Each structure stands twice: as C-alpha cells, then as structure tokens.
Short mmCIF file of C-alpha atoms and ligand atoms in Angstrom, two decimals:
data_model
loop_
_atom_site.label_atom_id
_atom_site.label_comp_id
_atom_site.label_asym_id
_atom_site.label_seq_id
_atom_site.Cartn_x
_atom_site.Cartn_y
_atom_site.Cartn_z
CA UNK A 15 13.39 -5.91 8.10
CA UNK A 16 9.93 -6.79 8.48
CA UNK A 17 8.59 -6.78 4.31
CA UNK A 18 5.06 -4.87 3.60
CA UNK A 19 2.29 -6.23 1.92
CA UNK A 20 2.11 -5.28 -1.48
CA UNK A 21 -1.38 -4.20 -3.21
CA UNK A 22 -2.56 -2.23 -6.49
CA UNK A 23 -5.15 0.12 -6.78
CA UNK A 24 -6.86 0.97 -9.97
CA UNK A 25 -7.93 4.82 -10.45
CA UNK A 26 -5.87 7.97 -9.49
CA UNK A 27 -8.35 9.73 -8.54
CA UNK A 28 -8.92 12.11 -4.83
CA UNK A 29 -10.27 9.04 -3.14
CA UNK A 30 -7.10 7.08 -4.00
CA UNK A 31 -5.30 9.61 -2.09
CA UNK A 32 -7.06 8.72 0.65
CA UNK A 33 -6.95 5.07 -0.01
CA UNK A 34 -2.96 5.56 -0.41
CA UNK A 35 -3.06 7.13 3.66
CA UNK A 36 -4.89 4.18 4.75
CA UNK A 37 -2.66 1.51 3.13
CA UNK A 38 0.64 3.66 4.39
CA UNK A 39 -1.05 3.73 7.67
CA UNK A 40 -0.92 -0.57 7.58
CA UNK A 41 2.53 -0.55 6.50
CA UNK A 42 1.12 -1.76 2.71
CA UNK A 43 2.98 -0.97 -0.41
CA UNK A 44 1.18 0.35 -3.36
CA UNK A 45 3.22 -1.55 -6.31
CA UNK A 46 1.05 0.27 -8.78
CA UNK A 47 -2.25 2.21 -9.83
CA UNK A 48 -4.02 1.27 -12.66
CA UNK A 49 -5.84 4.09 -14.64
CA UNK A 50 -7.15 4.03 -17.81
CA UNK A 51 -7.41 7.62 -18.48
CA UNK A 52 -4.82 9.61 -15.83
CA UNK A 53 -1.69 11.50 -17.98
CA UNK A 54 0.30 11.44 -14.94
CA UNK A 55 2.80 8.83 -13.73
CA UNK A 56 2.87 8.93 -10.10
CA UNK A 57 0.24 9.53 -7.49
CA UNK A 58 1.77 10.35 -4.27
CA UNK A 59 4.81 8.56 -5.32
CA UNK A 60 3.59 5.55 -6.44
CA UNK A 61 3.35 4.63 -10.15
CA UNK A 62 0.47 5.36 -12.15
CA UNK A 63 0.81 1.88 -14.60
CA UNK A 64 -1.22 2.65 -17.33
CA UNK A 65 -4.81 1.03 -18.70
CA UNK A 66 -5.72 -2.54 -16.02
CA UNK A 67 -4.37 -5.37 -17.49
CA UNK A 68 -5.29 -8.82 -16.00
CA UNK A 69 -1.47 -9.29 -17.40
CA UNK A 70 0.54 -7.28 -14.94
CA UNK A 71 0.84 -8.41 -11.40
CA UNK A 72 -2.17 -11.14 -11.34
CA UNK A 73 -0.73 -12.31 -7.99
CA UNK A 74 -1.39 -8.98 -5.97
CA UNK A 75 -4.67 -8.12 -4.25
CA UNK A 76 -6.55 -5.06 -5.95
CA UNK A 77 -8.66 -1.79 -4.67
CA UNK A 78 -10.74 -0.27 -6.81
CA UNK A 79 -10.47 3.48 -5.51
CA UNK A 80 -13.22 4.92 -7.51
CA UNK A 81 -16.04 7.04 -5.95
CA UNK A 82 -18.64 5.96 -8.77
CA UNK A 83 -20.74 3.49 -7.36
CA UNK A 84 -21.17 2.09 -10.79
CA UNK A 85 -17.84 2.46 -12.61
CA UNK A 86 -16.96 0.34 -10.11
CA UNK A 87 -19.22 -2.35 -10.16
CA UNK A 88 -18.49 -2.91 -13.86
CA UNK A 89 -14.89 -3.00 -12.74
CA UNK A 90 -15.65 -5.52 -10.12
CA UNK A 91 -16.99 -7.89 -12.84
CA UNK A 92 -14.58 -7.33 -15.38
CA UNK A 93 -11.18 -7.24 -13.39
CA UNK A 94 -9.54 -10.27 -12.69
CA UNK A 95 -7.29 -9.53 -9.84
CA UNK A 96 -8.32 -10.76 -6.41
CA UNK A 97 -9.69 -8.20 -4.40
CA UNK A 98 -8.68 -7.02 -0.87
CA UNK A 99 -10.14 -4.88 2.03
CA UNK A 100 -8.82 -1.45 2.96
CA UNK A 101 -9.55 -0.50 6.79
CA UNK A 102 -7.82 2.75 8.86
CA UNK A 103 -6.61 1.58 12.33
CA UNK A 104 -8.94 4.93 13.55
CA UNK A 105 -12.28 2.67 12.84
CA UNK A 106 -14.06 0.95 15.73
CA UNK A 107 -15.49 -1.76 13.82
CA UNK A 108 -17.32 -4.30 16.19
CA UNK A 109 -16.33 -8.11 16.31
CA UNK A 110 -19.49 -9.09 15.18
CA UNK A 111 -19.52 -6.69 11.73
CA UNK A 112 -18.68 -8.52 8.44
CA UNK A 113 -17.39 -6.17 5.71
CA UNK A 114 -17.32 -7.45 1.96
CA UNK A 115 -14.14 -8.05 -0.31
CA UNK A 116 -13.24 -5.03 -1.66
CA UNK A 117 -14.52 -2.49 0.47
CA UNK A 118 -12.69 0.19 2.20
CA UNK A 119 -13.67 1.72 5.86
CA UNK A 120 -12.01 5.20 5.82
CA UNK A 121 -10.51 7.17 8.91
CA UNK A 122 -12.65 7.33 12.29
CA UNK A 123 -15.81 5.76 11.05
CA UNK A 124 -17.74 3.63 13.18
CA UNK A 125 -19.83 0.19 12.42
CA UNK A 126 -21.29 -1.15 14.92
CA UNK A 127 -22.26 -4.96 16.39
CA UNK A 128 -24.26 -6.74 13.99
CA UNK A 129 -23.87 -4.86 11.05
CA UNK A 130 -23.18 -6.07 7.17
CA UNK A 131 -21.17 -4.00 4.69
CA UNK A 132 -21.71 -5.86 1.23
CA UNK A 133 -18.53 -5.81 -1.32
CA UNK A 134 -16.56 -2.56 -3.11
CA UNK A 135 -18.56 -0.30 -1.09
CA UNK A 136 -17.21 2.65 0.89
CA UNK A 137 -17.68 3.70 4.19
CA UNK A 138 -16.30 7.23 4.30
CA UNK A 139 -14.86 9.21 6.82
CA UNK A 140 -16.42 10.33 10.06
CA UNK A 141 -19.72 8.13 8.93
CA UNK A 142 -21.36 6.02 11.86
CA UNK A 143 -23.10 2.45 10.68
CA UNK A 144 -25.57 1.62 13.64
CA UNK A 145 -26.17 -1.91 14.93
CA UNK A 146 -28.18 -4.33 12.24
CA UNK A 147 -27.73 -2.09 9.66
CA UNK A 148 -27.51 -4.38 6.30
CA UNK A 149 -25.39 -2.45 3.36
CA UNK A 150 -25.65 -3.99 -0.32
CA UNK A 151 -22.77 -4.06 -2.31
CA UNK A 152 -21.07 -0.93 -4.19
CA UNK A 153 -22.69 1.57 -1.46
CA UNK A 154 -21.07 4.68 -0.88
CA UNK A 155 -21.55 6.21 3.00
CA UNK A 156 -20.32 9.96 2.45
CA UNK A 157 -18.37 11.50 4.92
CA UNK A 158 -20.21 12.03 8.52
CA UNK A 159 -23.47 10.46 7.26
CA UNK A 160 -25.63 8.57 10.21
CA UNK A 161 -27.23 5.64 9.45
CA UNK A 162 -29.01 4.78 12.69
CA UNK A 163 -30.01 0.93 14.35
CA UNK A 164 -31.44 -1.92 11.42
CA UNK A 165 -31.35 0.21 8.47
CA UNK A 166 -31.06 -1.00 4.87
CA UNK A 167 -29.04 -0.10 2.10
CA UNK A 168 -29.77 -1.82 -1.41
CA UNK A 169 -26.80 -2.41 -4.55
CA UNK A 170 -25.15 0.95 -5.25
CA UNK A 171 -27.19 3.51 -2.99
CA UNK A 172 -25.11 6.61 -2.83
CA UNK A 173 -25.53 8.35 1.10
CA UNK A 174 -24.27 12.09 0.57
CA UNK A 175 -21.92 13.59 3.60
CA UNK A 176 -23.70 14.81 6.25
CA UNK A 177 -27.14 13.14 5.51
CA UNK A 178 -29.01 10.75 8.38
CA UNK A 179 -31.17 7.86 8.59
CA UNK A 180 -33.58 7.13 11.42
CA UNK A 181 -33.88 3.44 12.80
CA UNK A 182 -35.42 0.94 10.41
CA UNK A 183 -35.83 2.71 7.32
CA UNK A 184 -35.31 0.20 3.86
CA UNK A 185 -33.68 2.43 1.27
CA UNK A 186 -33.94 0.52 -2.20
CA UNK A 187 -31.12 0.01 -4.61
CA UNK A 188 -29.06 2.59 -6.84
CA UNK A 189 -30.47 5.70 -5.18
CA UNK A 190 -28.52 8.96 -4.53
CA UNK A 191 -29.42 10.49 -1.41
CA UNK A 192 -28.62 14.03 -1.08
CA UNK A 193 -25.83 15.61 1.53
CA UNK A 194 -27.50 16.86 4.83
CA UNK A 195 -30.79 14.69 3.64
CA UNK A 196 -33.11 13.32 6.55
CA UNK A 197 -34.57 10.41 5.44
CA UNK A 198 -37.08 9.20 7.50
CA UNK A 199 -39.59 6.89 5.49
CA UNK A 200 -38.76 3.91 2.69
CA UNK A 201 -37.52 5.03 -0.24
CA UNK A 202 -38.09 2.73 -3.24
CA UNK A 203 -35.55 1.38 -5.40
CA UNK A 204 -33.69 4.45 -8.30
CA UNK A 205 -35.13 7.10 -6.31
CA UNK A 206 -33.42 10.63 -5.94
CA UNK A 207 -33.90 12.03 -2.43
CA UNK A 208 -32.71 15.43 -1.03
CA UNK A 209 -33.88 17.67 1.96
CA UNK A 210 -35.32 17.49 5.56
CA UNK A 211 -37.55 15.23 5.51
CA UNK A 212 -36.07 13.80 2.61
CA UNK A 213 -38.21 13.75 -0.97
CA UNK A 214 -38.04 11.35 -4.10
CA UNK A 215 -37.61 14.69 -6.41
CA UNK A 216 -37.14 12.09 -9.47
CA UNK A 217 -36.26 8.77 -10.46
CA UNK A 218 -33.26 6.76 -12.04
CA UNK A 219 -34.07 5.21 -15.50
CA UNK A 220 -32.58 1.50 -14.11
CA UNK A 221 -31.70 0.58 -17.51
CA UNK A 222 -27.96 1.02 -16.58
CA UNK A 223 -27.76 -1.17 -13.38
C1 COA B 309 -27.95 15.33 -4.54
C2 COA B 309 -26.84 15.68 -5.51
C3 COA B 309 -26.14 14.39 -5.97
C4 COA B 309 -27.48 16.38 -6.69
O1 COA B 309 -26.59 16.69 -7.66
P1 COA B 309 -27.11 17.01 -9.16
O2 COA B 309 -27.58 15.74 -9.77
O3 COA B 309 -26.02 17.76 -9.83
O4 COA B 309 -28.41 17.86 -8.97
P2 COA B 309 -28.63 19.45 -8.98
O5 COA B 309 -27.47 20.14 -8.34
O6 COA B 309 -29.00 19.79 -10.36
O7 COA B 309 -29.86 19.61 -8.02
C5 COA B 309 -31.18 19.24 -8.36
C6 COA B 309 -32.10 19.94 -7.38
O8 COA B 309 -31.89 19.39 -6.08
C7 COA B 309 -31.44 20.43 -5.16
N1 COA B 309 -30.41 19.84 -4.34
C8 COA B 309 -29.25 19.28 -4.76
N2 COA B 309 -28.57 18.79 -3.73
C9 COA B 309 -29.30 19.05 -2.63
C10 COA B 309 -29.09 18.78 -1.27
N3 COA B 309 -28.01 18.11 -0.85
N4 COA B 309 -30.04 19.16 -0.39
C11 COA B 309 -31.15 19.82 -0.82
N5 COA B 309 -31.41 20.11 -2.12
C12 COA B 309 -30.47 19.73 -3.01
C13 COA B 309 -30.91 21.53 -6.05
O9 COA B 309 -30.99 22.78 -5.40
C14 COA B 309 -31.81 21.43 -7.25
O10 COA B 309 -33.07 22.01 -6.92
P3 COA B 309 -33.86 22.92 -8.01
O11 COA B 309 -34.15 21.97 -9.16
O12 COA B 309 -35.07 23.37 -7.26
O13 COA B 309 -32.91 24.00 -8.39
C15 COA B 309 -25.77 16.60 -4.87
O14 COA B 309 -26.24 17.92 -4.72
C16 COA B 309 -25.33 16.09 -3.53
O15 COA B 309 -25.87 16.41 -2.46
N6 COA B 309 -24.31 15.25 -3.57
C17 COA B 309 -23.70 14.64 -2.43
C18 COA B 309 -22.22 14.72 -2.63
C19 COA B 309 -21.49 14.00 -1.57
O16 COA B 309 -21.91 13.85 -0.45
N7 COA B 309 -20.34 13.54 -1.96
C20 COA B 309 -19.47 12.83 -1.06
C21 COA B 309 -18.17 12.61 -1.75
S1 COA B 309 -17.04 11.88 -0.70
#
C-alpha cells in the first residue's frame, strides 16, 4: 500500500478546512493541528493537538492555515518546524512560477509564466496571478481577485475577493485592499484602499509590522 505523506497544520480555523481538502486531494495525512486557542479535538477528523510545541513531531513539515497575514508571520518566525507548500491539483501554475515555502495555492487559481509568490502567503480560490507579477511574503489573494501582467505585491498586503489590479501597478507592503476594489494607481506602503477606482481612505500605524 502506497504510504501518504504526513504533515501538521497549526490553526483550526475555516481556512484549515480548506487546507485539509487540498492535502486529502494529494493523498497527505494530517497527523495533527496545532491550535493554541480551539476547545475542540478534531477538525474534520483529524486531531486538534493542543498549543505548537517545537517538541511534538519536529520531523514533519508544517502549514500554517491562518488567514491573518500577520498572526502568521509571527508564527513563521517563531515556529520551528520546517515548512511545506500546499497546492490543489485544479491550479495551472506555469513552469516558470516559483512559489515560497509555506504558501498554499487553493482550488482553480491560476499563476501564470514568470510570476513570484513570496513565502506563507495565500493564493485563494478562483484568484488569477498574471505573468511578472512579484508577490512579497505573507500576502493574502482573496478568492476571484485579478491581479493583471507585472504587478507588485509588498510583505503582508491583504487583496479582498473579488477586487482587480490593472497591469503594472506597485502596491506597497501591509495594505488591505478592499473586496470588489479597482485599483488602478500605486498605492503606498499601510494604506487602506476600497472602491472603484480604489482610494487610500486611511492608513496603518506600521508600528506592528
Ligand atoms: C475593506 C474591509 C477589510 C474593511 O473592513 P473594516 O475594517 O471592518 O471596515 P468597515 O467595515 O468599518 O468599513 C470602513 C468604510 O469602508 C467601507 N467599505 C468597507 N469595505 C468596502 C468595500 N469592500 N468596498 C467599498 N467600501 C467598503 C465601509 O462602507 C465604510 O465606509 P463608511 O466609513 O463611509 O461607512 C472589508 O470590508 C473587506 O472588504 N474585506 C475583504 C474580505 C475578504 O475579501 N476576505 C477574503 C477572505 S477569504
């Protein structure tokens, strides 16, 4: 009997659901879910394990399967488990695309030749990552967001479903861009953006990042 590869995730959360389809869908076993805060003790039959502990099961690749673009940066520096990839067989990810450790390309999204995902970032559902485009690390693509040819994504730039980005546009680090938003100039670095065109209605105090 052919034996599965074995990987943990750490957060029971929605999006580990969705991490748990993809990992079924390669024939992975999840050997356990770290969580520091969940009551529960399984999650879609697998075993919730309690707070992470660099103790238990050191040899096994981890997933973080948190949404927060920043929870799980801070878990990316502290854990000490190697990390691994998560990718659904639905992608088309070109040849020529490097993704980063860490990150997870969810069902029927599409990057294409050229492109750079950085490491622990997400690339959600339906969302379609254009040629060139360059994505930091800890970004989060929302569900059926567009990110046209050569754009930018800096550290820990939330993309909210649904919202699109025109060829060549730089948008900075650790911005939140609104679902359905149409970005179609720079945005600088912290900036909150929502609506067609896309506005900076405020800005991130970056103490936290
Ligand atoms: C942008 C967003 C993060 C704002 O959330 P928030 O910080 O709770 O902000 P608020 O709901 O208080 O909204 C602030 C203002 O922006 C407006 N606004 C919020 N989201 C907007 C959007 N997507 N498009 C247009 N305007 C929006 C609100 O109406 C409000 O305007 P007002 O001050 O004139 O009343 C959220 O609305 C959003 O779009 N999130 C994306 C979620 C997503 O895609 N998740 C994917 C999970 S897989």
């Amino acid at each position: 009997m052919e034996s599965k590869n074995k990987i943990l995730l750490y957060g029971a959360s929605g999006h580990s659901k969705v991490l748990i389809s993809i990992a079924e869908s390669e024939n992975m076993l999840i050997e356990g879910i770290f969580d520091d805060f969940s009551t529960h003790s399984h999650l879609g039959g697998y075993p919730i394990i309690g707070n992470y502990s660099d103790e238990l099961l050191l040899e096994l690749p981890l997933v973080i399967a948190i949404g927060d673009n920043n929870i799980r940066k801070k878990i990316a520096f502290s854990a000490l488990h190697e990390f691994t990839q998560l990718i659904h067989k639905s992608t088309v990810i070109d040849e020529t695309v490097r993704v980063g450790k860490g990150s997870v390309v969810i069902h029927n999204s599409i990057i294409q030749r050229d492109a750079i995902v950085g490491d622990h970032c997400i690339i959600n559902s339906n969302s379609s990552i254009d040629h060139d485009c360059n994505l930091g690390d800890f970004v989060h693509i929302s569900p059926s967001a567009t990110l046209c040819g050569n754009v930018k994504v800096g550290d820990g730039t939330h993309i909210g479903a649904g919202a699109t980005v025109i060829p060549n546009i730089k948008i900075g680090k650790w911005c939140v861009i609104g679902a359905g938003a149409v970005i179609t100039k720079d945005i600088p670095d912290f900036s909150f953006v929502v609506g067609i065109p896309g506005k900076v209605i405020k800005t991130f105090n970056n103490d936290k990042n």
